[in-house]
PDB file of C-alpha atoms in Angstrom:
ATOM      1  CA  THR A   1      61.018 -55.948  44.612  1.00 36.00           C
ATOM      2  CA  LEU A   2      58.974 -55.418  41.311  1.00 40.00           C
ATOM      3  CA  SER A   3      61.018 -56.797  38.113  1.00 39.00           C
ATOM      4  CA  VAL A   4      59.593 -55.657  34.950  1.00 43.00           C
ATOM      5  CA  HIS A   5      60.563 -56.326  31.171  1.00 44.00           C
ATOM      6  CA  ASP A   6      61.063 -53.482  29.033  1.00 48.00           C
ATOM      7  CA  PRO A   7      60.250 -53.285  24.712  1.00 51.00           C
ATOM      8  CA  ASN A   8      63.645 -52.952  24.426  1.00 54.00           C
ATOM      9  CA  LYS A   9      64.935 -56.156  26.547  1.00 52.00           C
ATOM     10  CA  ARG A  10      66.191 -54.615  29.474  1.00 55.00           C
ATOM     11  CA  GLN A  11      65.276 -55.995  32.910  1.00 54.00           C
ATOM     12  CA  LEU A  12      64.276 -53.609  35.385  1.00 54.00           C
ATOM     13  CA  VAL A  13      64.379 -53.953  38.599  1.00 51.00           C
ATOM     14  CA  VAL A  14      62.038 -51.609  40.808  1.00 48.00           C
ATOM     15  CA  PRO A  15      62.689 -51.151  44.536  1.00 50.00           C
ATOM     16  CA  PRO A  16      59.869 -51.167  46.728  1.00 49.00           C
ATOM     17  CA  MET A  17      58.675 -47.553  46.260  1.00 57.00           C
ATOM     18  CA  TYR A  18      56.992 -44.790  48.249  1.00 85.00           C
ATOM     19  CA  LEU A  19      54.851 -42.944  46.152  1.00 91.00           C
ATOM     20  CA  ASP A  20      53.890 -39.861  48.790  1.00 92.00           C
ATOM     21  CA  GLY A  21      50.436 -38.943  47.863  1.00 93.00           C
ATOM     22  CA  VAL A  22      50.414 -39.965  44.329  1.00 95.00           C
ATOM     23  CA  PRO A  23      47.033 -40.884  43.053  1.00 94.00           C
ATOM     24  CA  THR A  24      45.570 -43.876  41.531  1.00 92.00           C
ATOM     25  CA  LEU A  25      45.339 -43.810  37.492  1.00 91.00           C
ATOM     26  CA  PRO A  26      41.265 -43.322  37.051  1.00 88.00           C
ATOM     27  CA  GLU A  27      39.345 -46.286  36.222  1.00 88.00           C
ATOM     28  CA  GLN A  28      38.428 -44.900  32.230  1.00 87.00           C
ATOM     29  CA  TYR A  29      41.999 -44.175  31.444  1.00 87.00           C
ATOM     30  CA  GLU A  30      42.950 -44.733  27.866  1.00 88.00           C
ATOM     31  CA  ARG A  31      46.997 -45.781  27.574  1.00 89.00           C
ATOM     32  CA  ARG A  32      48.402 -43.635  25.080  1.00 88.00           C
ATOM     33  CA  PRO A  33      51.970 -45.530  24.670  1.00 92.00           C
ATOM     34  CA  ALA A  34      53.632 -43.319  22.127  1.00 92.00           C
ATOM     35  CA  LEU A  35      52.651 -40.147  24.310  1.00 89.00           C
ATOM     36  CA  GLU A  36      53.442 -41.766  27.541  1.00 91.00           C
ATOM     37  CA  ALA A  37      56.936 -43.021  26.575  1.00 93.00           C
ATOM     38  CA  ALA A  38      57.833 -39.844  24.691  1.00 91.00           C
ATOM     39  CA  HIS A  39      57.266 -38.195  28.179  1.00 89.00           C
ATOM     40  CA  ARG A  40      58.982 -40.622  30.227  1.00 93.00           C
ATOM     41  CA  ASP A  41      62.346 -40.831  27.643  1.00 91.00           C
ATOM     42  CA  ALA A  42      62.000 -36.883  28.558  1.00 89.00           C
ATOM     43  CA  LEU A  43      61.508 -37.091  32.545  1.00 89.00           C
ATOM     44  CA  LEU A  44      64.224 -39.086  32.657  1.00 91.00           C
ATOM     45  CA  ARG A  45      66.230 -37.286  30.252  1.00 89.00           C
ATOM     46  CA  THR A  46      65.890 -33.852  32.157  1.00 83.00           C
ATOM     47  CA  ASP A  47      68.509 -33.065  35.187  1.00 78.00           C
ATOM     48  CA  GLY A  48      66.138 -30.482  36.595  1.00 79.00           C
ATOM     49  CA  THR A  49      62.490 -29.412  35.947  1.00 82.00           C
ATOM     50  CA  MET A  50      60.026 -30.952  33.533  1.00 82.00           C
ATOM     51  CA  ALA A  51      56.511 -29.017  32.911  1.00 83.00           C
ATOM     52  CA  ILE A  52      53.200 -30.926  31.190  1.00 79.00           C
ATOM     53  CA  THR A  53      50.777 -28.613  29.941  1.00 71.00           C
ATOM     54  CA  ALA A  54      47.353 -29.151  27.713  1.00 63.00           C
ATOM     55  CA  ALA A  55      50.061 -28.078  24.450  1.00 60.00           C
ATOM     56  CA  THR A  56      52.690 -31.604  25.784  1.00 56.00           C
ATOM     57  CA  THR A  57      49.923 -34.040  26.271  1.00 54.00           C
ATOM     58  CA  GLY A  58      48.517 -33.488  22.979  1.00 44.00           C
ATOM     59  CA  VAL A  59      45.217 -32.692  25.071  1.00 44.00           C
ATOM     60  CA  SER A  60      43.789 -29.037  24.862  1.00 39.00           C
ATOM     61  CA  GLY A  61      41.106 -27.679  27.582  1.00 44.00           C
ATOM     62  CA  PRO A  62      41.106 -26.528  30.994  1.00 55.00           C
ATOM     63  CA  ALA A  63      41.072 -28.687  34.435  1.00 66.00           C
ATOM     64  CA  GLY A  64      40.222 -32.779  33.557  1.00 65.00           C
ATOM     65  CA  ALA A  65      42.116 -32.185  30.010  1.00 65.00           C
ATOM     66  CA  GLY A  66      44.804 -34.908  31.351  1.00 84.00           C
ATOM     67  CA  LYS A  67      47.799 -33.071  32.430  1.00 87.00           C
ATOM     68  CA  SER A  68      47.497 -34.211  36.115  1.00 90.00           C
ATOM     69  CA  THR A  69      46.376 -37.850  34.820  1.00 91.00           C
ATOM     70  CA  MET A  70      49.574 -38.009  32.726  1.00 90.00           C
ATOM     71  CA  ALA A  71      51.605 -37.000  35.716  1.00 92.00           C
ATOM     72  CA  VAL A  72      50.195 -40.243  37.714  1.00 94.00           C
ATOM     73  CA  CYS A  73      50.824 -42.240  34.783  1.00 94.00           C
ATOM     74  CA  LEU A  74      54.451 -40.762  35.025  1.00 93.00           C
ATOM     75  CA  ALA A  75      54.885 -41.091  38.864  1.00 95.00           C
ATOM     76  CA  ARG A  76      53.359 -44.630  38.949  1.00 94.00           C
ATOM     77  CA  ASP A  77      55.556 -46.033  35.937  1.00 94.00           C
ATOM     78  CA  PRO A  78      58.267 -48.630  36.911  1.00 93.00           C
ATOM     79  CA  GLU A  79      61.103 -47.248  34.609  1.00 94.00           C
ATOM     80  CA  VAL A  80      60.423 -43.679  36.380  1.00 94.00           C
ATOM     81  CA  GLN A  81      60.136 -45.429  39.604  1.00 93.00           C
ATOM     82  CA  ALA A  82      63.596 -47.135  39.451  1.00 91.00           C
ATOM     83  CA  HIS A  83      65.114 -44.008  38.152  1.00 93.00           C
ATOM     84  CA  PHE A  84      63.894 -41.785  41.447  1.00 93.00           C
ATOM     85  CA  SER A  85      64.717 -44.996  43.787  1.00 92.00           C
ATOM     86  CA  ASP A  86      64.145 -42.956  46.790  1.00 94.00           C
ATOM     87  CA  GLY A  87      60.202 -41.889  45.941  1.00 94.00           C
ATOM     88  CA  VAL A  88      58.221 -39.776  44.514  1.00 96.00           C
ATOM     89  CA  THR A  89      56.266 -37.009  46.011  1.00 96.00           C
ATOM     90  CA  TRP A  90      52.853 -35.723  45.167  1.00 97.00           C
ATOM     91  CA  LEU A  91      52.394 -32.098  46.000  1.00 97.00           C
ATOM     92  CA  PRO A  92      49.184 -30.433  44.859  1.00 97.00           C
ATOM     93  CA  PHE A  93      48.844 -26.609  44.852  1.00 95.00           C
ATOM     94  CA  GLY A  94      45.991 -24.929  42.815  1.00 93.00           C
ATOM     95  CA  ARG A  95      44.554 -21.448  42.956  1.00 93.00           C
ATOM     96  CA  GLU A  96      44.710 -20.369  46.407  1.00 94.00           C
ATOM     97  CA  ARG A  97      47.861 -22.177  47.902  1.00 96.00           C
ATOM     98  CA  THR A  98      50.770 -20.152  47.664  1.00 96.00           C
ATOM     99  CA  GLY A  99      54.483 -21.899  47.094  1.00 95.00           C
ATOM    100  CA  ALA A 100      55.751 -21.532  50.993  1.00 94.00           C
ATOM    101  CA  GLU A 101      52.367 -23.339  52.213  1.00 95.00           C
ATOM    102  CA  VAL A 102      53.039 -26.238  49.709  1.00 96.00           C
ATOM    103  CA  LEU A 103      56.861 -25.872  50.618  1.00 95.00           C
ATOM    104  CA  ALA A 104      55.533 -26.434  54.281  1.00 94.00           C
ATOM    105  CA  THR A 105      53.691 -29.300  53.460  1.00 95.00           C
ATOM    106  CA  LEU A 106      56.732 -30.685  52.297  1.00 96.00           C
ATOM    107  CA  ALA A 107      58.800 -30.412  54.768  1.00 95.00           C
ATOM    108  CA  ALA A 108      56.228 -31.434  57.188  1.00 93.00           C
ATOM    109  CA  ARG A 109      56.113 -34.922  54.891  1.00 93.00           C
ATOM    110  CA  LEU A 110      59.888 -35.615  54.746  1.00 92.00           C
ATOM    111  CA  GLY A 111      59.792 -34.836  58.690  1.00 92.00           C
ATOM    112  CA  VAL A 112      62.143 -31.271  58.526  1.00 91.00           C
ATOM    113  CA  ALA A 113      61.494 -28.558  60.480  1.00 85.00           C
ATOM    114  CA  ALA A 114      64.202 -25.588  59.940  1.00 76.00           C
ATOM    115  CA  ALA A 115      66.439 -24.787  62.578  1.00 77.00           C
ATOM    116  CA  PRO A 116      66.240 -21.301  64.232  1.00 81.00           C
ATOM    117  CA  GLY A 117      68.340 -18.871  61.376  1.00 78.00           C
ATOM    118  CA  ILE A 118      68.237 -21.257  58.092  1.00 82.00           C
ATOM    119  CA  GLU A 119      65.681 -21.184  56.116  1.00 91.00           C
ATOM    120  CA  LEU A 120      62.984 -24.066  54.947  1.00 93.00           C
ATOM    121  CA  THR A 121      64.484 -24.287  51.527  1.00 94.00           C
ATOM    122  CA  VAL A 122      67.870 -25.360  53.203  1.00 93.00           C
ATOM    123  CA  ALA A 123      66.513 -27.639  55.574  1.00 93.00           C
ATOM    124  CA  ILE A 124      64.409 -29.839  52.643  1.00 95.00           C
ATOM    125  CA  SER A 125      67.491 -29.586  50.742  1.00 95.00           C
ATOM    126  CA  ARG A 126      69.786 -31.354  53.885  1.00 93.00           C
ATOM    127  CA  ALA A 127      67.140 -33.786  53.997  1.00 94.00           C
ATOM    128  CA  LEU A 128      67.065 -34.658  50.166  1.00 95.00           C
ATOM    129  CA  ALA A 129      70.847 -34.906  50.370  1.00 95.00           C
ATOM    130  CA  GLY A 130      71.987 -38.001  48.565  1.00 95.00           C
ATOM    131  CA  GLN A 131      68.567 -38.831  47.705  1.00 94.00           C
ATOM    132  CA  ARG A 132      67.030 -39.677  44.178  1.00 94.00           C
ATOM    133  CA  ARG A 133      63.236 -38.183  44.427  1.00 95.00           C
ATOM    134  CA  LEU A 134      60.889 -37.098  42.124  1.00 94.00           C
ATOM    135  CA  LEU A 135      58.494 -34.313  43.204  1.00 95.00           C
ATOM    136  CA  VAL A 136      55.456 -33.375  41.428  1.00 95.00           C
ATOM    137  CA  LEU A 137      53.874 -30.064  41.550  1.00 93.00           C
ATOM    138  CA  ASP A 138      50.530 -30.502  40.110  1.00 93.00           C
ATOM    139  CA  ASP A 139      48.049 -27.707  39.410  1.00 91.00           C
ATOM    140  CA  VAL A 140      50.772 -24.505  39.574  1.00 91.00           C
ATOM    141  CA  TRP A 141      49.387 -21.392  38.513  1.00 91.00           C
ATOM    142  CA  THR A 142      51.607 -18.963  39.407  1.00 92.00           C
ATOM    143  CA  ALA A 143      55.464 -17.858  39.312  1.00 91.00           C
ATOM    144  CA  GLU A 144      55.759 -18.034  43.005  1.00 94.00           C
ATOM    145  CA  GLN A 145      54.762 -20.969  43.803  1.00 94.00           C
ATOM    146  CA  LEU A 146      57.243 -22.583  41.116  1.00 90.00           C
ATOM    147  CA  ASP A 147      59.920 -19.990  42.069  1.00 91.00           C
ATOM    148  CA  ALA A 148      59.854 -21.823  46.200  1.00 93.00           C
ATOM    149  CA  PHE A 149      60.941 -24.826  44.578  1.00 93.00           C
ATOM    150  CA  GLU A 150      63.587 -23.472  42.717  1.00 89.00           C
ATOM    151  CA  ALA A 151      66.497 -23.663  45.400  1.00 90.00           C
ATOM    152  CA  LEU A 152      65.628 -27.072  46.262  1.00 93.00           C
ATOM    153  CA  THR A 153      68.853 -29.560  45.746  1.00 92.00           C
ATOM    154  CA  ALA A 154      69.273 -32.796  46.564  1.00 92.00           C
ATOM    155  CA  GLU A 155      73.614 -32.869  47.029  1.00 93.00           C
ATOM    156  CA  GLY A 156      75.207 -36.067  46.124  1.00 90.00           C
ATOM    157  CA  GLY A 157      71.749 -37.503  44.069  1.00 90.00           C
ATOM    158  CA  LEU A 158      68.894 -36.099  42.037  1.00 92.00           C
ATOM    159  CA  LEU A 159      65.861 -34.162  42.730  1.00 93.00           C
ATOM    160  CA  GLY A 160      63.579 -34.394  39.353  1.00 92.00           C
ATOM    161  CA  LEU A 161      60.248 -31.703  39.520  1.00 90.00           C
ATOM    162  CA  LEU A 162      57.717 -33.023  37.051  1.00 91.00           C
ATOM    163  CA  VAL A 163      55.104 -29.498  36.914  1.00 90.00           C
ATOM    164  CA  THR A 164      51.450 -29.518  35.616  1.00 88.00           C
ATOM    165  CA  THR A 165      49.955 -26.142  34.479  1.00 86.00           C
ATOM    166  CA  ARG A 166      47.562 -24.489  32.758  1.00 82.00           C
ATOM    167  CA  ASN A 167      50.131 -21.713  31.661  1.00 80.00           C
ATOM    168  CA  ASP A 168      52.052 -22.028  28.772  1.00 76.00           C
ATOM    169  CA  ASP A 169      54.162 -19.351  29.656  1.00 79.00           C
ATOM    170  CA  LEU A 170      54.680 -20.447  33.073  1.00 76.00           C
ATOM    171  CA  ALA A 171      56.168 -23.709  32.076  1.00 68.00           C
ATOM    172  CA  GLY A 172      58.566 -21.819  29.406  1.00 62.00           C
ATOM    173  CA  GLU A 173      61.136 -23.731  28.153  1.00 52.00           C
ATOM    174  CA  HIS A 174      60.519 -26.654  30.756  1.00 49.00           C
ATOM    175  CA  ALA A 175      57.444 -28.170  28.517  1.00 46.00           C
TER     176      ALA A 175
END
């Protein structure tokens, strides 16, 4: 375990974490403590989905503007890891991948196979039951991609979705 001391004088004990597919922070990343703390606090307060767009990162522009980097920063944050103690799973989308394809990727990573007559989302939700897990949906382009994950649950646990997108309309009330 990792023990971290935060500025609010709380001692955080971070259990060993499984960071599934989470990239490392770029070497040239310049920390922005106030913005990172604001995003972390928002993520820890949400009971569902949080979106990061160019507007919410304070960085505007196309690809490379900092949305995914902020998500990496959050996924690697000790407070976020303590909150989502069963792990963080990074799922890249991009323009070409469908929501169903990425959902199948998640199922494979979790070792889940849907039985005949059972939807994949139901099988994944059963596997997530009781867990505290964060799914990072990186570079979401369409509503179809995001909709594929809306039915997922972690009954008796907590399932967080952190979405990065260029589309402010897609982020909607989650930004």
